[in-house]
PDB file of C-alpha atoms in Angstrom:
ATOM      1  CA  MET A   1       0.000   0.000   0.000  1.00 35.00           C
ATOM      2  CA  ASP A   2       1.240   3.498  -0.837  1.00 40.00           C
ATOM      3  CA  HIS A   3       1.254   5.104   2.606  1.00 40.00           C
ATOM      4  CA  ASP A   4       2.253   8.519   1.236  1.00 47.00           C
ATOM      5  CA  ALA A   5      -0.798   8.544  -1.060  1.00 47.00           C
ATOM      6  CA  MET A   6      -3.021   7.540   1.835  1.00 44.00           C
ATOM      7  CA  ASP A   7      -1.624  10.399   3.938  1.00 59.00           C
ATOM      8  CA  LEU A   8      -2.795  12.886   1.317  1.00 60.00           C
ATOM      9  CA  THR A   9      -6.396  11.816   1.827  1.00 65.00           C
ATOM     10  CA  GLU A  10      -6.267  11.609   5.612  1.00 85.00           C
ATOM     11  CA  ALA A  11      -6.652  14.534   7.973  1.00 91.00           C
ATOM     12  CA  ARG A  12      -4.120  14.973  10.750  1.00 93.00           C
ATOM     13  CA  TYR A  13      -4.882  16.820  13.959  1.00 95.00           C
ATOM     14  CA  GLU A  14      -2.412  19.684  14.071  1.00 98.00           C
ATOM     15  CA  LEU A  15      -2.033  23.125  15.595  1.00 98.00           C
ATOM     16  CA  VAL A  16      -2.780  25.732  12.917  1.00 98.00           C
ATOM     17  CA  ILE A  17      -1.206  29.177  13.317  1.00 98.00           C
ATOM     18  CA  SER A  18      -2.125  32.141  11.134  1.00 98.00           C
ATOM     19  CA  VAL A  19       0.146  35.203  11.340  1.00 97.00           C
ATOM     20  CA  ASP A  20      -0.894  38.519   9.760  1.00 94.00           C
ATOM     21  CA  ALA A  21       0.928  41.850   9.675  1.00 92.00           C
ATOM     22  CA  ARG A  22      -0.828  44.995  10.831  1.00 88.00           C
ATOM     23  CA  ARG A  23      -1.745  47.454   8.039  1.00 80.00           C
ATOM     24  CA  SER A  24       0.356  45.633   5.481  1.00 69.00           C
ATOM     25  CA  GLY A  25      -1.285  47.626   2.690  1.00 63.00           C
ATOM     26  CA  GLU A  26       0.360  50.813   3.938  1.00 66.00           C
ATOM     27  CA  TYR A  27       3.891  49.529   3.191  1.00 64.00           C
ATOM     28  CA  ASP A  28       5.495  50.442  -0.119  1.00 64.00           C
ATOM     29  CA  ASP A  29       7.232  47.748  -2.153  1.00 73.00           C
ATOM     30  CA  VAL A  30      10.644  48.212  -0.529  1.00 74.00           C
ATOM     31  CA  ASP A  31       9.315  48.356   3.033  1.00 81.00           C
ATOM     32  CA  LYS A  32       7.000  45.396   2.440  1.00 82.00           C
ATOM     33  CA  GLN A  33       9.972  43.205   1.549  1.00 87.00           C
ATOM     34  CA  ARG A  34      11.714  44.275   4.770  1.00 88.00           C
ATOM     35  CA  MET A  35       8.509  43.631   6.727  1.00 86.00           C
ATOM     36  CA  ARG A  36       8.338  40.083   5.374  1.00 91.00           C
ATOM     37  CA  GLU A  37      11.973  39.454   6.293  1.00 93.00           C
ATOM     38  CA  ARG A  38      11.275  40.600   9.839  1.00 93.00           C
ATOM     39  CA  ILE A  39       8.261  38.296  10.174  1.00 95.00           C
ATOM     40  CA  TYR A  40      10.295  35.248   9.134  1.00 96.00           C
ATOM     41  CA  ARG A  41      13.202  36.175  11.426  1.00 96.00           C
ATOM     42  CA  VAL A  42      10.777  36.529  14.356  1.00 97.00           C
ATOM     43  CA  LEU A  43       9.001  33.211  13.744  1.00 97.00           C
ATOM     44  CA  GLU A  44      12.006  31.068  12.837  1.00 96.00           C
ATOM     45  CA  ALA A  45      14.099  32.318  15.773  1.00 97.00           C
ATOM     46  CA  ALA A  46      11.163  31.540  18.094  1.00 97.00           C
ATOM     47  CA  PHE A  47      10.979  27.946  16.769  1.00 97.00           C
ATOM     48  CA  THR A  48      14.705  27.537  17.350  1.00 97.00           C
ATOM     49  CA  HIS A  49      14.571  28.871  20.921  1.00 96.00           C
ATOM     50  CA  ALA A  50      11.488  26.785  21.718  1.00 96.00           C
ATOM     51  CA  LYS A  51      13.298  23.698  20.379  1.00 96.00           C
ATOM     52  CA  VAL A  52      10.692  22.929  17.743  1.00 97.00           C
ATOM     53  CA  ALA A  53      12.375  21.068  14.886  1.00 96.00           C
ATOM     54  CA  ARG A  54      11.972  22.614  11.457  1.00 93.00           C
ATOM     55  CA  ASP A  55      10.625  19.358   9.996  1.00 95.00           C
ATOM     56  CA  ALA A  56       7.755  19.503  12.524  1.00 97.00           C
ATOM     57  CA  VAL A  57       6.465  22.760  11.018  1.00 97.00           C
ATOM     58  CA  HIS A  58       4.671  23.330   7.728  1.00 97.00           C
ATOM     59  CA  MET A  59       5.047  26.944   6.570  1.00 96.00           C
ATOM     60  CA  GLU A  60       3.263  28.780   3.735  1.00 96.00           C
ATOM     61  CA  ASP A  61       3.902  32.323   2.626  1.00 94.00           C
ATOM     62  CA  ARG A  62       0.816  34.559   2.484  1.00 89.00           C
ATOM     63  CA  GLY A  63       2.383  37.780   1.206  1.00 84.00           C
ATOM     64  CA  ASP A  64       1.587  39.873   4.268  1.00 85.00           C
ATOM     65  CA  GLY A  65       1.831  36.964   6.684  1.00 92.00           C
ATOM     66  CA  VAL A  66       2.526  33.282   7.185  1.00 97.00           C
ATOM     67  CA  LEU A  67       0.306  30.215   7.586  1.00 98.00           C
ATOM     68  CA  LEU A  68       1.765  27.412   9.690  1.00 98.00           C
ATOM     69  CA  SER A  69       0.790  24.022  11.054  1.00 98.00           C
ATOM     70  CA  VAL A  70       2.685  22.049  13.678  1.00 98.00           C
ATOM     71  CA  VAL A  71       2.526  18.257  13.860  1.00 97.00           C
ATOM     72  CA  GLY A  72       0.805  16.587  16.770  1.00 95.00           C
ATOM     73  CA  ARG A  73       3.998  15.220  18.340  1.00 95.00           C
ATOM     74  CA  ILE A  74       4.884  18.748  19.487  1.00 97.00           C
ATOM     75  CA  ALA A  75       3.030  19.705  22.661  1.00 97.00           C
ATOM     76  CA  VAL A  76       0.574  22.539  22.025  1.00 97.00           C
ATOM     77  CA  THR A  77       1.514  24.002  25.424  1.00 97.00           C
ATOM     78  CA  ARG A  78       5.025  24.653  24.096  1.00 97.00           C
ATOM     79  CA  LEU A  79       3.642  26.737  21.244  1.00 97.00           C
ATOM     80  CA  LEU A  80       1.144  28.607  23.406  1.00 97.00           C
ATOM     81  CA  GLY A  81       3.738  29.168  26.118  1.00 97.00           C
ATOM     82  CA  LEU A  82       7.443  29.327  25.314  1.00 97.00           C
ATOM     83  CA  TRP A  83       7.066  29.861  21.560  1.00 98.00           C
ATOM     84  CA  MET A  84       4.681  32.825  22.013  1.00 97.00           C
ATOM     85  CA  VAL A  85       7.055  34.367  24.586  1.00 97.00           C
ATOM     86  CA  GLU A  86       9.901  34.070  22.091  1.00 97.00           C
ATOM     87  CA  VAL A  87       7.805  35.521  19.266  1.00 98.00           C
ATOM     88  CA  HIS A  88       6.923  38.508  21.445  1.00 97.00           C
ATOM     89  CA  GLU A  89      10.518  39.130  22.559  1.00 97.00           C
ATOM     90  CA  ASN A  90      11.899  38.741  19.027  1.00 96.00           C
ATOM     91  CA  LEU A  91       9.265  41.147  17.730  1.00 96.00           C
ATOM     92  CA  ARG A  92      10.174  43.723  20.359  1.00 95.00           C
ATOM     93  CA  ASP A  93      13.823  43.476  19.294  1.00 95.00           C
ATOM     94  CA  GLU A  94      12.905  43.914  15.634  1.00 93.00           C
ATOM     95  CA  ASN A  95      10.817  46.983  16.454  1.00 93.00           C
ATOM     96  CA  ARG A  96      13.525  48.856  18.352  1.00 92.00           C
ATOM     97  CA  GLY A  97      14.206  52.097  16.536  1.00 82.00           C
ATOM     98  CA  LEU A  98      11.603  51.507  13.829  1.00 85.00           C
ATOM     99  CA  ARG A  99       9.519  54.546  12.936  1.00 86.00           C
ATOM    100  CA  VAL A 100       6.567  52.259  12.167  1.00 83.00           C
ATOM    101  CA  PRO A 101       6.695  49.190  14.459  1.00 89.00           C
ATOM    102  CA  LEU A 102       5.706  45.835  13.024  1.00 93.00           C
ATOM    103  CA  GLY A 103       2.475  44.559  14.562  1.00 95.00           C
ATOM    104  CA  LEU A 104       1.344  40.938  14.334  1.00 97.00           C
ATOM    105  CA  ARG A 105      -2.027  39.226  14.775  1.00 97.00           C
ATOM    106  CA  VAL A 106      -1.785  35.510  15.531  1.00 98.00           C
ATOM    107  CA  GLY A 107      -4.744  33.126  15.304  1.00 98.00           C
ATOM    108  CA  MET A 108      -4.539  29.569  16.707  1.00 98.00           C
ATOM    109  CA  HIS A 109      -6.770  26.518  16.526  1.00 98.00           C
ATOM    110  CA  VAL A 110      -6.278  22.748  16.723  1.00 98.00           C
ATOM    111  CA  GLY A 111      -8.199  20.551  14.300  1.00 97.00           C
ATOM    112  CA  PRO A 112      -8.018  18.191  11.318  1.00 97.00           C
ATOM    113  CA  VAL A 113      -5.718  19.430   8.566  1.00 97.00           C
ATOM    114  CA  ARG A 114      -5.205  17.988   5.092  1.00 96.00           C
ATOM    115  CA  HIS A 115      -1.894  18.355   3.265  1.00 94.00           C
ATOM    116  CA  ASP A 116      -1.350  18.264  -0.453  1.00 92.00           C
ATOM    117  CA  GLY A 117       1.298  19.408  -2.881  1.00 90.00           C
ATOM    118  CA  ARG A 118       0.097  23.020  -2.653  1.00 91.00           C
ATOM    119  CA  GLY A 119      -0.298  23.406   1.109  1.00 94.00           C
ATOM    120  CA  ILE A 120      -2.883  22.760   3.806  1.00 96.00           C
ATOM    121  CA  SER A 121      -6.652  23.048   3.954  1.00 96.00           C
ATOM    122  CA  GLY A 122      -9.626  22.328   6.186  1.00 96.00           C
ATOM    123  CA  ARG A 123     -12.009  24.079   8.532  1.00 95.00           C
ATOM    124  CA  ALA A 124      -9.312  24.285  11.189  1.00 97.00           C
ATOM    125  CA  VAL A 125      -7.214  26.311   8.755  1.00 97.00           C
ATOM    126  CA  ASP A 126     -10.145  28.565   7.896  1.00 97.00           C
ATOM    127  CA  LEU A 127     -10.929  29.262  11.550  1.00 97.00           C
ATOM    128  CA  ALA A 128      -7.343  30.111  12.495  1.00 97.00           C
ATOM    129  CA  CYS A 129      -7.172  32.565   9.595  1.00 96.00           C
ATOM    130  CA  ARG A 130     -10.537  34.133  10.466  1.00 96.00           C
ATOM    131  CA  LEU A 131      -9.459  34.662  14.090  1.00 97.00           C
ATOM    132  CA  ALA A 132      -6.239  36.430  13.126  1.00 97.00           C
ATOM    133  CA  ASP A 133      -8.012  38.572  10.542  1.00 95.00           C
ATOM    134  CA  SER A 134     -11.031  39.471  12.691  1.00 96.00           C
ATOM    135  CA  PRO A 135     -11.930  43.175  13.041  1.00 95.00           C
ATOM    136  CA  LEU A 136     -11.801  42.822  16.823  1.00 96.00           C
ATOM    137  CA  ALA A 137      -8.186  41.588  16.699  1.00 96.00           C
ATOM    138  CA  ARG A 138      -7.328  44.622  14.574  1.00 95.00           C
ATOM    139  CA  ARG A 139      -9.090  47.047  16.931  1.00 95.00           C
ATOM    140  CA  LEU A 140      -7.513  45.518  20.014  1.00 95.00           C
ATOM    141  CA  LEU A 141      -4.005  45.751  18.594  1.00 93.00           C
ATOM    142  CA  ASP A 142      -4.547  49.453  17.855  1.00 92.00           C
ATOM    143  CA  ALA A 143      -6.439  50.305  21.047  1.00 93.00           C
ATOM    144  CA  GLU A 144      -3.730  48.773  23.255  1.00 94.00           C
ATOM    145  CA  ARG A 145      -0.851  50.056  21.081  1.00 92.00           C
ATOM    146  CA  ALA A 146       0.563  46.544  21.270  1.00 94.00           C
ATOM    147  CA  ASP A 147       3.069  44.701  19.080  1.00 94.00           C
ATOM    148  CA  LEU A 148       1.261  41.379  19.206  1.00 97.00           C
ATOM    149  CA  VAL A 149      -2.204  39.937  19.827  1.00 98.00           C
ATOM    150  CA  LEU A 150      -2.969  36.227  20.106  1.00 98.00           C
ATOM    151  CA  VAL A 151      -6.486  34.955  19.351  1.00 98.00           C
ATOM    152  CA  THR A 152      -7.364  31.358  20.191  1.00 98.00           C
ATOM    153  CA  SER A 153     -10.486  29.358  19.460  1.00 98.00           C
ATOM    154  CA  GLN A 154     -12.900  28.409  22.226  1.00 98.00           C
ATOM    155  CA  SER A 155     -11.924  24.733  22.048  1.00 97.00           C
ATOM    156  CA  LEU A 156      -8.198  25.520  22.228  1.00 98.00           C
ATOM    157  CA  TYR A 157      -8.775  27.721  25.266  1.00 98.00           C
ATOM    158  CA  GLU A 158     -10.897  25.098  27.027  1.00 98.00           C
ATOM    159  CA  ASP A 159      -8.637  22.134  26.186  1.00 97.00           C
ATOM    160  CA  VAL A 160      -5.210  23.718  26.703  1.00 97.00           C
ATOM    161  CA  VAL A 161      -5.109  27.342  27.868  1.00 98.00           C
ATOM    162  CA  SER A 162      -7.529  26.949  30.776  1.00 97.00           C
ATOM    163  CA  GLY A 163      -5.274  24.277  32.300  1.00 96.00           C
ATOM    164  CA  GLY A 164      -2.344  26.683  32.434  1.00 96.00           C
ATOM    165  CA  GLY A 165       1.290  25.650  32.116  1.00 93.00           C
ATOM    166  CA  LYS A 166       4.714  27.190  31.672  1.00 93.00           C
ATOM    167  CA  PHE A 167       4.249  30.746  30.368  1.00 96.00           C
ATOM    168  CA  ILE A 168       0.484  30.136  29.964  1.00 97.00           C
ATOM    169  CA  GLU A 169      -1.749  32.294  32.170  1.00 97.00           C
ATOM    170  CA  PRO A 170      -5.477  31.709  31.560  1.00 98.00           C
ATOM    171  CA  ALA A 171      -6.416  34.774  33.637  1.00 97.00           C
ATOM    172  CA  HIS A 172      -4.639  36.965  31.075  1.00 98.00           C
ATOM    173  CA  TYR A 173      -7.145  36.063  28.340  1.00 98.00           C
ATOM    174  CA  SER A 174     -10.457  37.793  27.591  1.00 98.00           C
ATOM    175  CA  SER A 175     -13.298  36.280  25.603  1.00 97.00           C
ATOM    176  CA  ALA A 176     -15.559  37.862  23.011  1.00 97.00           C
ATOM    177  CA  ARG A 177     -18.114  36.760  20.428  1.00 96.00           C
ATOM    178  CA  LEU A 178     -17.127  37.094  16.791  1.00 96.00           C
ATOM    179  CA  GLU A 179     -19.393  37.045  13.768  1.00 93.00           C
ATOM    180  CA  LEU A 180     -17.502  35.108  11.105  1.00 91.00           C
ATOM    181  CA  LYS A 181     -18.531  33.942   7.632  1.00 86.00           C
ATOM    182  CA  GLU A 182     -19.180  30.493   9.051  1.00 82.00           C
ATOM    183  CA  GLY A 183     -21.303  31.850  11.909  1.00 88.00           C
ATOM    184  CA  GLU A 184     -20.878  33.252  15.403  1.00 94.00           C
ATOM    185  CA  VAL A 185     -18.030  31.864  17.548  1.00 96.00           C
ATOM    186  CA  THR A 186     -16.349  32.590  20.882  1.00 97.00           C
ATOM    187  CA  ALA A 187     -12.684  33.606  20.734  1.00 98.00           C
ATOM    188  CA  TRP A 188     -10.102  34.334  23.435  1.00 98.00           C
ATOM    189  CA  PHE A 189      -7.740  37.314  23.189  1.00 98.00           C
ATOM    190  CA  HIS A 190      -4.313  37.654  24.808  1.00 98.00           C
ATOM    191  CA  LEU A 191      -1.631  40.361  24.719  1.00 97.00           C
ATOM    192  CA  PRO A 192       1.659  38.706  25.741  1.00 96.00           C
ATOM    193  CA  GLY A 193       3.239  40.345  28.776  1.00 93.00           C
ATOM    194  CA  ARG A 194       0.027  42.137  29.770  1.00 95.00           C
ATOM    195  CA  PRO A 195      -3.051  41.434  31.900  1.00 96.00           C
ATOM    196  CA  ALA A 196      -6.343  40.394  30.341  1.00 97.00           C
ATOM    197  CA  PRO A 197      -7.263  43.022  27.743  1.00 96.00           C
ATOM    198  CA  GLN A 198     -10.358  45.170  27.790  1.00 94.00           C
ATOM    199  CA  ILE A 199     -12.320  44.231  24.696  1.00 92.00           C
ATOM    200  CA  PRO A 200     -13.005  47.411  22.673  1.00 85.00           C
ATOM    201  CA  ALA A 201     -16.564  48.040  21.572  1.00 81.00           C
ATOM    202  CA  ALA A 202     -17.428  47.938  17.905  1.00 75.00           C
ATOM    203  CA  PRO A 203     -17.614  51.385  16.297  1.00 74.00           C
ATOM    204  CA  VAL A 204     -21.148  52.712  15.880  1.00 65.00           C
ATOM    205  CA  PRO A 205     -21.847  53.541  12.222  1.00 66.00           C
ATOM    206  CA  PRO A 206     -23.127  57.089  11.604  1.00 69.00           C
ATOM    207  CA  ALA A 207     -26.855  57.458  11.139  1.00 66.00           C
ATOM    208  CA  ALA A 208     -27.934  57.727   7.528  1.00 66.00           C
ATOM    209  CA  PRO A 209     -29.195  61.221   6.623  1.00 67.00           C
ATOM    210  CA  ALA A 210     -32.925  61.524   6.054  1.00 63.00           C
ATOM    211  CA  ALA A 211     -33.853  61.312   2.394  1.00 64.00           C
ATOM    212  CA  ASP A 212     -35.268  64.449   0.781  1.00 64.00           C
ATOM    213  CA  PRO A 213     -38.983  64.192  -0.041  1.00 59.00           C
ATOM    214  CA  PRO A 214     -39.830  63.727  -3.724  1.00 61.00           C
ATOM    215  CA  PRO A 215     -40.901  66.793  -5.685  1.00 61.00           C
ATOM    216  CA  ASN A 216     -44.506  67.908  -5.026  1.00 64.00           C
ATOM    217  CA  ALA A 217     -44.760  65.503  -2.079  1.00 56.00           C
ATOM    218  CA  ASP A 218     -47.300  66.322   0.620  1.00 57.00           C
ATOM    219  CA  THR A 219     -44.941  66.909   3.548  1.00 51.00           C
ATOM    220  CA  THR A 220     -47.886  67.270   5.946  1.00 51.00           C
ATOM    221  CA  ALA A 221     -49.041  63.658   5.476  1.00 49.00           C
ATOM    222  CA  GLY A 222     -49.069  61.719   8.706  1.00 46.00           C
ATOM    223  CA  ARG A 223     -48.341  64.728  10.939  1.00 45.00           C
ATOM    224  CA  ALA A 224     -50.757  64.734  13.843  1.00 43.00           C
ATOM    225  CA  ASP A 225     -50.293  68.457  14.524  1.00 45.00           C
ATOM    226  CA  ASP A 226     -51.225  69.370  10.933  1.00 42.00           C
ATOM    227  CA  VAL A 227     -53.928  66.853  10.030  1.00 38.00           C
ATOM    228  CA  GLN A 228     -55.933  65.827  13.058  1.00 41.00           C
ATOM    229  CA  GLU A 229     -59.161  64.550  11.506  1.00 42.00           C
ATOM    230  CA  VAL A 230     -60.999  64.116   8.234  1.00 40.00           C
ATOM    231  CA  GLN A 231     -64.758  64.425   8.630  1.00 45.00           C
ATOM    232  CA  ASP A 232     -67.806  64.654   6.436  1.00 44.00           C
ATOM    233  CA  VAL A 233     -70.107  67.415   7.678  1.00 41.00           C
ATOM    234  CA  LYS A 234     -73.733  67.364   6.517  1.00 44.00           C
ATOM    235  CA  CYS A 235     -75.613  70.674   6.479  1.00 42.00           C
ATOM    236  CA  ASP A 236     -78.478  72.259   4.605  1.00 46.00           C
ATOM    237  CA  ASP A 237     -77.536  75.285   2.624  1.00 46.00           C
ATOM    238  CA  PRO A 238     -79.931  77.004   0.219  1.00 44.00           C
ATOM    239  CA  ALA A 239     -77.152  77.632  -2.269  1.00 47.00           C
ATOM    240  CA  ASP A 240     -76.078  74.013  -2.497  1.00 47.00           C
ATOM    241  CA  GLY A 241     -79.380  72.362  -1.908  1.00 48.00           C
ATOM    242  CA  PRO A 242     -80.409  70.162   0.974  1.00 49.00           C
ATOM    243  CA  GLY A 243     -77.995  67.602   2.281  1.00 50.00           C
ATOM    244  CA  ALA A 244     -74.805  69.194   0.898  1.00 47.00           C
ATOM    245  CA  ARG A 245     -71.565  67.645   2.326  1.00 50.00           C
ATOM    246  CA  TYR A 246     -68.281  69.367   3.006  1.00 47.00           C
ATOM    247  CA  THR A 247     -64.961  67.581   3.663  1.00 49.00           C
ATOM    248  CA  VAL A 248     -62.953  69.206   6.449  1.00 47.00           C
ATOM    249  CA  HIS A 249     -59.197  68.450   6.900  1.00 50.00           C
ATOM    250  CA  GLY A 250     -58.189  69.219  10.499  1.00 49.00           C
ATOM    251  CA  ASP A 251     -57.552  72.895  11.054  1.00 50.00           C
ATOM    252  CA  MET A 252     -56.716  73.478   7.407  1.00 50.00           C
ATOM    253  CA  SER A 253     -60.175  74.430   6.110  1.00 53.00           C
ATOM    254  CA  GLN A 254     -61.873  77.583   4.924  1.00 55.00           C
ATOM    255  CA  HIS A 255     -65.570  78.398   5.465  1.00 54.00           C
ATOM    256  CA  SER A 256     -67.578  81.415   4.347  1.00 55.00           C
ATOM    257  CA  ASP A 257     -71.294  82.262   3.965  1.00 60.00           C
ATOM    258  CA  ASN A 258     -72.321  78.879   5.389  1.00 59.00           C
ATOM    259  CA  VAL A 259     -75.288  78.414   7.731  1.00 59.00           C
ATOM    260  CA  TYR A 260     -75.132  75.514  10.220  1.00 54.00           C
ATOM    261  CA  GLN A 261     -78.377  74.135  11.654  1.00 60.00           C
ATOM    262  CA  GLN A 262     -76.775  72.049  14.421  1.00 60.00           C
ATOM    263  CA  PRO A 263     -73.466  71.656  16.312  1.00 62.00           C
ATOM    264  CA  VAL A 264     -70.594  70.879  13.969  1.00 57.00           C
ATOM    265  CA  HIS A 265     -67.179  69.474  14.982  1.00 56.00           C
ATOM    266  CA  ILE A 266     -64.370  70.844  12.792  1.00 57.00           C
ATOM    267  CA  GLY A 267     -61.166  70.023  14.636  1.00 55.00           C
ATOM    268  CA  ARG A 268     -62.622  71.569  17.782  1.00 51.00           C
ATOM    269  CA  THR A 269     -66.238  71.713  19.072  1.00 49.00           C
ATOM    270  CA  THR A 270     -67.834  74.921  17.770  1.00 48.00           C
ATOM    271  CA  GLY A 271     -70.432  75.330  20.531  1.00 50.00           C
ATOM    272  CA  ASP A 272     -74.105  74.739  21.279  1.00 50.00           C
ATOM    273  CA  ALA A 273     -76.862  74.213  18.773  1.00 48.00           C
ATOM    274  CA  GLY A 274     -77.907  77.354  17.061  1.00 46.00           C
ATOM    275  CA  ARG A 275     -77.585  79.299  13.921  1.00 49.00           C
ATOM    276  CA  ARG A 276     -74.014  80.460  13.256  1.00 47.00           C
ATOM    277  CA  LYS A 277     -72.232  81.949  10.351  1.00 47.00           C
ATOM    278  CA  GLY A 278     -68.632  80.978   9.523  1.00 46.00           C
TER     279      GLY A 278
END
């Protein structure tokens, strides 16, 4: 049996790590190349210091970031703990003296991953990428003026982070609900070297301006102070013949040379029965 061919069809449970650079679109071509070099120096030095063998890591270039998966034989606690500490410290070193510091968003999730000749795929990959690219991760990185934000899935937090470990402090994570393409999920946010972050509120979009009424529109329609009632008033008038009817619109009516034989209500009660001229 061709075991290599079988491996291509089988999913392996691995830790997926998505790394994105902050505001990568604002770099020009020269600075973007330097940014990419910094990202790889930060990540590869962290793997070396955390004693994670290079053959245990799959790495794909994403232009403004890197997609990684780590085989199951490497303890996830080492990546969440020592490796993240090393990434943070390496990033701080890279940012010393930079006019525009490099900021990184890191999404993590453990799940089934499929490998082929072009890279990795699966829902675990999608989720890790969505977490790193979430608007809340972007806002938190800016609001805290931080170099690095880690976002883990709910299952990764429950299965690994919540148990603690070397360099893993569950109390330094904050949870929030995210609306992703696949649906709503809970994610956990961590700023290495800091206490649990305050989750920033989503910006409130400005109210849409009221649309102008169409030409010749009746702008008084529906206004209670302008149109209070519409009534049919029956009265006998010699000029119009018996039983003539007049339509009265609230207070916006005009009456002249009319004789009323009984009380008439036109917006307000006119008074007792009697002959009146209006």
